[in-house]
Amino acid sequence: MPPSDHALDLPERISFSALTAQAIRRGIDRGAWAGALPSERRLSEVLQVSRPTIRRALAILVREGTLDGPRARQLRTIRAGGGARPSLNRRVIFLSHEQPEQCPPIGSLAFSEIRTVLERLRFTTEFLVCQERSLAAQQRKLAAYFARNRVLSYVLLSLNQELQMWLAGRGVPAMVLGSCHPAVRLPSFDLDNHAVGRSAAGLLLSRGHRRIAFLVPDSNGIGDLATEAGFTEAVRLHAAGDEVQARIVRHDGTPAGLRVRLDALLAGPAPPTGLLVAKPRAALVALVHLLGRGVAVPGRVSIICRDQDDVFGDLRPQLAHFSYDGRGIVRRLGRALAQLAATGVAVARPYRVFPRFVSGTSLARPG
Amino acid sequence: MPPSDHALDLPERISFSALTAQAIRRGIDRGAWAGALPSERRLSEVLQVSRPTIRRALAILVREGTLDGPRARQLRTIRAGGGARPSLNRRVIFLSHEQPEQCPPIGSLAFSEIRTVLERLRFTTEFLVCQERSLAAQQRKLAAYFARNRVLSYVLLSLNQELQMWLAGRGVPAMVLGSCHPAVRLPSFDLDNHAVGRSAAGLLLSRGHRRIAFLVPDSNGIGDLATEAGFTEAVRLHAAGDEVQARIVRHDGTPAGLRVRLDALLAGPAPPTGLLVAKPRAALVALVHLLGRGVAVPGRVSIICRDQDDVFGDLRPQLAHFSYDGRGIVRRLGRALAQLAATGVAVARPYRVFPRFVSGTSLARPG
DNA sequence: CTTTCCTGGTTACTCAGGATGACCAGCGCA
DNA sequence: TGCGCTGGTCATCCTGAGTAACCAGGAAAG
């Protein structure tokens, strides 16, 4: 018999499923979830582990009594005494009606920037998209989410007015990135969309356009409403003697819906010669659609986009648009969150950025 | 993008060999052996681990400097001062000729995804752009960087062939995200660009196109070269009896340069009726330029884009393109890096993804 | 109401990595 | 000289994880 070396620990032969079970157990202890676990597919994404492995891990936890089995196709519930130790977390949730790439206050570029900066500051970021059509459904979904998750603060991106006020009313910890309803008293980091709308209308009018339109999704985003207000205000101020026809054209936010509106506009009796388009994606869709229909840009229609996209400068015609440097906003947001994490409150002073106009060949004098 | 709960530790994916190395390391620290380790077969008995695993563990310890290699069939000796071991850091540098958003293997969307996943695995990520025009200048810059920085691994994104081979030759720790030169023996996570090129040409030919072209930047990216090879191969195989005219058109990577090439193509004697375009940005520029010139798409020219962009589906015509899910690649990359951090080496087996074709109305039969 | 999406449950298949056992050449030593 | 030990190598088997489909039930959106 060989002598045995006693000073040694044998390497632990532990299956990856068991390790995963440990990870989930720690998550439960830290209070990452309340009441019930996320779905298996969610866990598999979050933990970067395949679903069969997640299932084996869950089976272990059920067997040891940490979890209940799924009840009638419900999520698995966490057994009482799960140690829900409320620890100060640094979890930040971005809340929006749209995919992150489409949120106007911060273009696609800036969003990964935001994530990076916040993660440097040791915040963990998540994105929650709330795309239900009815307000009630949105509120139900969010209420369920609030009940099951503990977060430091929500960051509201281009939410519609009703939901923004509902959240503020419920006392959900939040700050607003993008435009903020004036009545909502939350820390906010805005673009001055009102000024942009006014400026855009002024640009079109000063180039001689007399039939202009603002194409905007009908989602009641507060920034969109502000742009709209600025747009009509500029028209009202200018149109003292002139005969100016300014329309606000709402579409349903889908590319197809936008094209339908565009076609209707152009087929109408007095088609506009100048367009302001909200959202970079929509501007691209509109440009390609018009060119594809043989409508010259800017020959028959000039286009200004309210928001930025870094492809705009590469195209011919270059899309005239408004642009700004998001880094200042990101820095402020990071500081506000750090303050909130440290002190429990954040200043509600709004921070405003005035985008600058980037001229492009898509804007010219009318035909 | 699905939200992810960051308040969690991910389960650690550590191989049993690495665990065994840990056990041996602890044994050394506790003075279980003096001067030299027991033989492999002894260790295998003592630790209750098979000998191949013991050997892998020993290789890890030799690599990290805890052990000397076996001297002339002697037992492995324990290095003096076994206390201070240079531990591998977890710093990862992304190295590319272009801005991250433009790197084709992973779209802008996927890149923030990659950062997030790697940072959750406790890697720190940085991006290093190497845009010098001359190869010598690139090498100088990188050599200076290597001399001053210790990193776990470089991740090469769409580097040109020369630089990729130079790095491999210098023994820089690296893996390739995107296409990899066949002679370069590095872990790589590829799209199968060759297959894409072949498939794209096949699609155009099978639709009846007989004059086709591949528009590609002249930067000698390995993926581009592979696409080109696949493209011409498909043409060669198909064109047995048929008369097919296939051109490779290189542009300088700028939108203006692309437009010049397009105009020259269309003004030529036998303009192509089908185009394959590399890079999503280039495809957008080409589409808008053609439509703006009154060239009907797909009426006069069909377009397929080799890469993906999520705006393609929203446009009319929809841009036919090749698409894939980058998450699998990100997962593999993360695992390879984790393995590298734990064991000091990563497998050099290439991982290949076959993008699937997303049909679109920009592709139709000619004329 | 209908439809859509998401849940848990289940399948078949691939593949990496560890276990096993055998073999080799070199070396020290009885 | 022959034995027993060392590290080095190989072929083979098998477990466990990954992947990608499916399915039915049920909740919720519209």
PDB file of N, CA and C in Angstrom, chain B residues 165-198:
ATOM      1  N   MET B 165      -0.409  37.499 -39.488  1.00  0.00           N
ATOM      2  CA  MET B 165       0.701  36.555 -39.493  1.00  0.00           C
ATOM      3  C   MET B 165       1.874  37.090 -38.673  1.00  0.00           C
ATOM      4  N   TRP B 166       2.090  38.390 -38.731  1.00  0.00           N
ATOM      5  CA  TRP B 166       3.175  38.988 -37.954  1.00  0.00           C
ATOM      6  C   TRP B 166       2.949  38.727 -36.461  1.00  0.00           C
ATOM      7  N   LEU B 167       1.708  38.933 -36.035  1.00  0.00           N
ATOM      8  CA  LEU B 167       1.400  38.717 -34.623  1.00  0.00           C
ATOM      9  C   LEU B 167       1.581  37.258 -34.241  1.00  0.00           C
ATOM     10  N   ALA B 168       1.064  36.374 -35.077  1.00  0.00           N
ATOM     11  CA  ALA B 168       1.192  34.949 -34.779  1.00  0.00           C
ATOM     12  C   ALA B 168       2.664  34.565 -34.707  1.00  0.00           C
ATOM     13  N   GLY B 169       3.451  35.124 -35.594  1.00  0.00           N
ATOM     14  CA  GLY B 169       4.870  34.805 -35.606  1.00  0.00           C
ATOM     15  C   GLY B 169       5.595  35.292 -34.359  1.00  0.00           C
ATOM     16  N   ARG B 170       5.163  36.407 -33.826  1.00  0.00           N
ATOM     17  CA  ARG B 170       5.817  36.934 -32.628  1.00  0.00           C
ATOM     18  C   ARG B 170       5.362  36.233 -31.354  1.00  0.00           C
ATOM     19  N   GLY B 171       4.423  35.350 -31.474  1.00  0.00           N
ATOM     20  CA  GLY B 171       3.978  34.645 -30.274  1.00  0.00           C
ATOM     21  C   GLY B 171       3.145  35.499 -29.335  1.00  0.00           C
ATOM     22  N   VAL B 172       2.510  36.526 -29.878  1.00  0.00           N
ATOM     23  CA  VAL B 172       1.625  37.345 -29.049  1.00  0.00           C
ATOM     24  C   VAL B 172       0.390  36.531 -28.687  1.00  0.00           C
ATOM     25  N   PRO B 173      -0.035  36.531 -27.422  1.00  0.00           N
ATOM     26  CA  PRO B 173      -1.238  35.758 -27.078  1.00  0.00           C
ATOM     27  C   PRO B 173      -2.459  36.384 -27.755  1.00  0.00           C
ATOM     28  N   ALA B 174      -3.094  35.627 -28.601  1.00  0.00           N
ATOM     29  CA  ALA B 174      -4.165  36.229 -29.398  1.00  0.00           C
ATOM     30  C   ALA B 174      -5.183  35.196 -29.804  1.00  0.00           C
ATOM     31  N   MET B 175      -6.409  35.660 -30.014  1.00  0.00           N
ATOM     32  CA  MET B 175      -7.370  34.849 -30.712  1.00  0.00           C
ATOM     33  C   MET B 175      -8.063  35.707 -31.743  1.00  0.00           C
ATOM     34  N   VAL B 176      -8.637  35.070 -32.730  1.00  0.00           N
ATOM     35  CA  VAL B 176      -9.158  35.796 -33.872  1.00  0.00           C
ATOM     36  C   VAL B 176     -10.671  35.750 -33.850  1.00  0.00           C
ATOM     37  N   LEU B 177     -11.264  36.916 -33.844  1.00  0.00           N
ATOM     38  CA  LEU B 177     -12.715  37.008 -33.913  1.00  0.00           C
ATOM     39  C   LEU B 177     -13.046  37.525 -35.291  1.00  0.00           C
ATOM     40  N   GLY B 178     -13.541  36.649 -36.126  1.00  0.00           N
ATOM     41  CA  GLY B 178     -13.709  36.974 -37.525  1.00  0.00           C
ATOM     42  C   GLY B 178     -12.849  35.994 -38.282  1.00  0.00           C
ATOM     43  N   SER B 179     -12.572  36.307 -39.494  1.00  0.00           N
ATOM     44  CA  SER B 179     -11.908  35.298 -40.309  1.00  0.00           C
ATOM     45  C   SER B 179     -10.418  35.253 -40.037  1.00  0.00           C
ATOM     46  N   CYS B 180      -9.877  34.094 -40.199  1.00  0.00           N
ATOM     47  CA  CYS B 180      -8.513  33.799 -39.799  1.00  0.00           C
ATOM     48  C   CYS B 180      -7.780  33.186 -40.981  1.00  0.00           C
ATOM     49  N   HIS B 181      -6.586  33.668 -41.200  1.00  0.00           N
ATOM     50  CA  HIS B 181      -5.800  33.104 -42.281  1.00  0.00           C
ATOM     51  C   HIS B 181      -5.519  31.632 -41.999  1.00  0.00           C
ATOM     52  N   PRO B 182      -5.691  30.777 -42.992  1.00  0.00           N
ATOM     53  CA  PRO B 182      -5.550  29.335 -42.731  1.00  0.00           C
ATOM     54  C   PRO B 182      -4.190  28.969 -42.153  1.00  0.00           C
ATOM     55  N   ALA B 183      -3.139  29.698 -42.524  1.00  0.00           N
ATOM     56  CA  ALA B 183      -1.815  29.340 -42.024  1.00  0.00           C
ATOM     57  C   ALA B 183      -1.608  29.790 -40.583  1.00  0.00           C
ATOM     58  N   VAL B 184      -2.476  30.677 -40.096  1.00  0.00           N
ATOM     59  CA  VAL B 184      -2.303  31.203 -38.739  1.00  0.00           C
ATOM     60  C   VAL B 184      -2.927  30.233 -37.757  1.00  0.00           C
ATOM     61  N   ARG B 185      -2.117  29.725 -36.837  1.00  0.00           N
ATOM     62  CA  ARG B 185      -2.622  28.736 -35.884  1.00  0.00           C
ATOM     63  C   ARG B 185      -3.031  29.450 -34.606  1.00  0.00           C
ATOM     64  N   LEU B 186      -4.182  30.084 -34.635  1.00  0.00           N
ATOM     65  CA  LEU B 186      -4.693  30.750 -33.439  1.00  0.00           C
ATOM     66  C   LEU B 186      -6.125  30.282 -33.226  1.00  0.00           C
ATOM     67  N   PRO B 187      -6.597  30.323 -31.980  1.00  0.00           N
ATOM     68  CA  PRO B 187      -8.019  30.036 -31.781  1.00  0.00           C
ATOM     69  C   PRO B 187      -8.812  31.060 -32.581  1.00  0.00           C
ATOM     70  N   SER B 188      -9.806  30.602 -33.301  1.00  0.00           N
ATOM     71  CA  SER B 188     -10.535  31.563 -34.118  1.00  0.00           C
ATOM     72  C   SER B 188     -12.026  31.276 -34.102  1.00  0.00           C
ATOM     73  N   PHE B 189     -12.780  32.325 -34.273  1.00  0.00           N
ATOM     74  CA  PHE B 189     -14.237  32.275 -34.244  1.00  0.00           C
ATOM     75  C   PHE B 189     -14.690  32.936 -35.526  1.00  0.00           C
ATOM     76  N   ASP B 190     -14.975  32.113 -36.512  1.00  0.00           N
ATOM     77  CA  ASP B 190     -15.150  32.632 -37.855  1.00  0.00           C
ATOM     78  C   ASP B 190     -16.590  32.587 -38.319  1.00  0.00           C
ATOM     79  N   LEU B 191     -16.897  33.513 -39.210  1.00  0.00           N
ATOM     80  CA  LEU B 191     -17.989  33.272 -40.139  1.00  0.00           C
ATOM     81  C   LEU B 191     -17.385  32.514 -41.298  1.00  0.00           C
ATOM     82  N   ASP B 192     -18.175  31.677 -41.912  1.00  0.00           N
ATOM     83  CA  ASP B 192     -17.651  30.983 -43.071  1.00  0.00           C
ATOM     84  C   ASP B 192     -17.857  31.852 -44.301  1.00  0.00           C
ATOM     85  N   ASN B 193     -16.974  32.817 -44.447  1.00  0.00           N
ATOM     86  CA  ASN B 193     -17.144  33.784 -45.529  1.00  0.00           C
ATOM     87  C   ASN B 193     -16.989  33.147 -46.899  1.00  0.00           C
ATOM     88  N   HIS B 194     -16.201  32.125 -46.964  1.00  0.00           N
ATOM     89  CA  HIS B 194     -16.064  31.433 -48.235  1.00  0.00           C
ATOM     90  C   HIS B 194     -17.417  30.878 -48.675  1.00  0.00           C
ATOM     91  N   ALA B 195     -18.069  30.199 -47.740  1.00  0.00           N
ATOM     92  CA  ALA B 195     -19.379  29.632 -48.070  1.00  0.00           C
ATOM     93  C   ALA B 195     -20.373  30.731 -48.418  1.00  0.00           C
ATOM     94  N   VAL B 196     -20.268  31.857 -47.728  1.00  0.00           N
ATOM     95  CA  VAL B 196     -21.184  32.949 -48.018  1.00  0.00           C
ATOM     96  C   VAL B 196     -20.972  33.457 -49.436  1.00  0.00           C
ATOM     97  N   GLY B 197     -19.709  33.642 -49.800  1.00  0.00           N
ATOM     98  CA  GLY B 197     -19.422  34.120 -51.153  1.00  0.00           C
ATOM     99  C   GLY B 197     -19.956  33.160 -52.203  1.00  0.00           C
ATOM    100  N   ARG B 198     -19.724  31.866 -51.955  1.00  0.00           N
ATOM    101  CA  ARG B 198     -20.194  30.862 -52.896  1.00  0.00           C
ATOM    102  C   ARG B 198     -21.713  30.882 -52.988  1.00  0.00           C
TER     103      ARG B 198
END
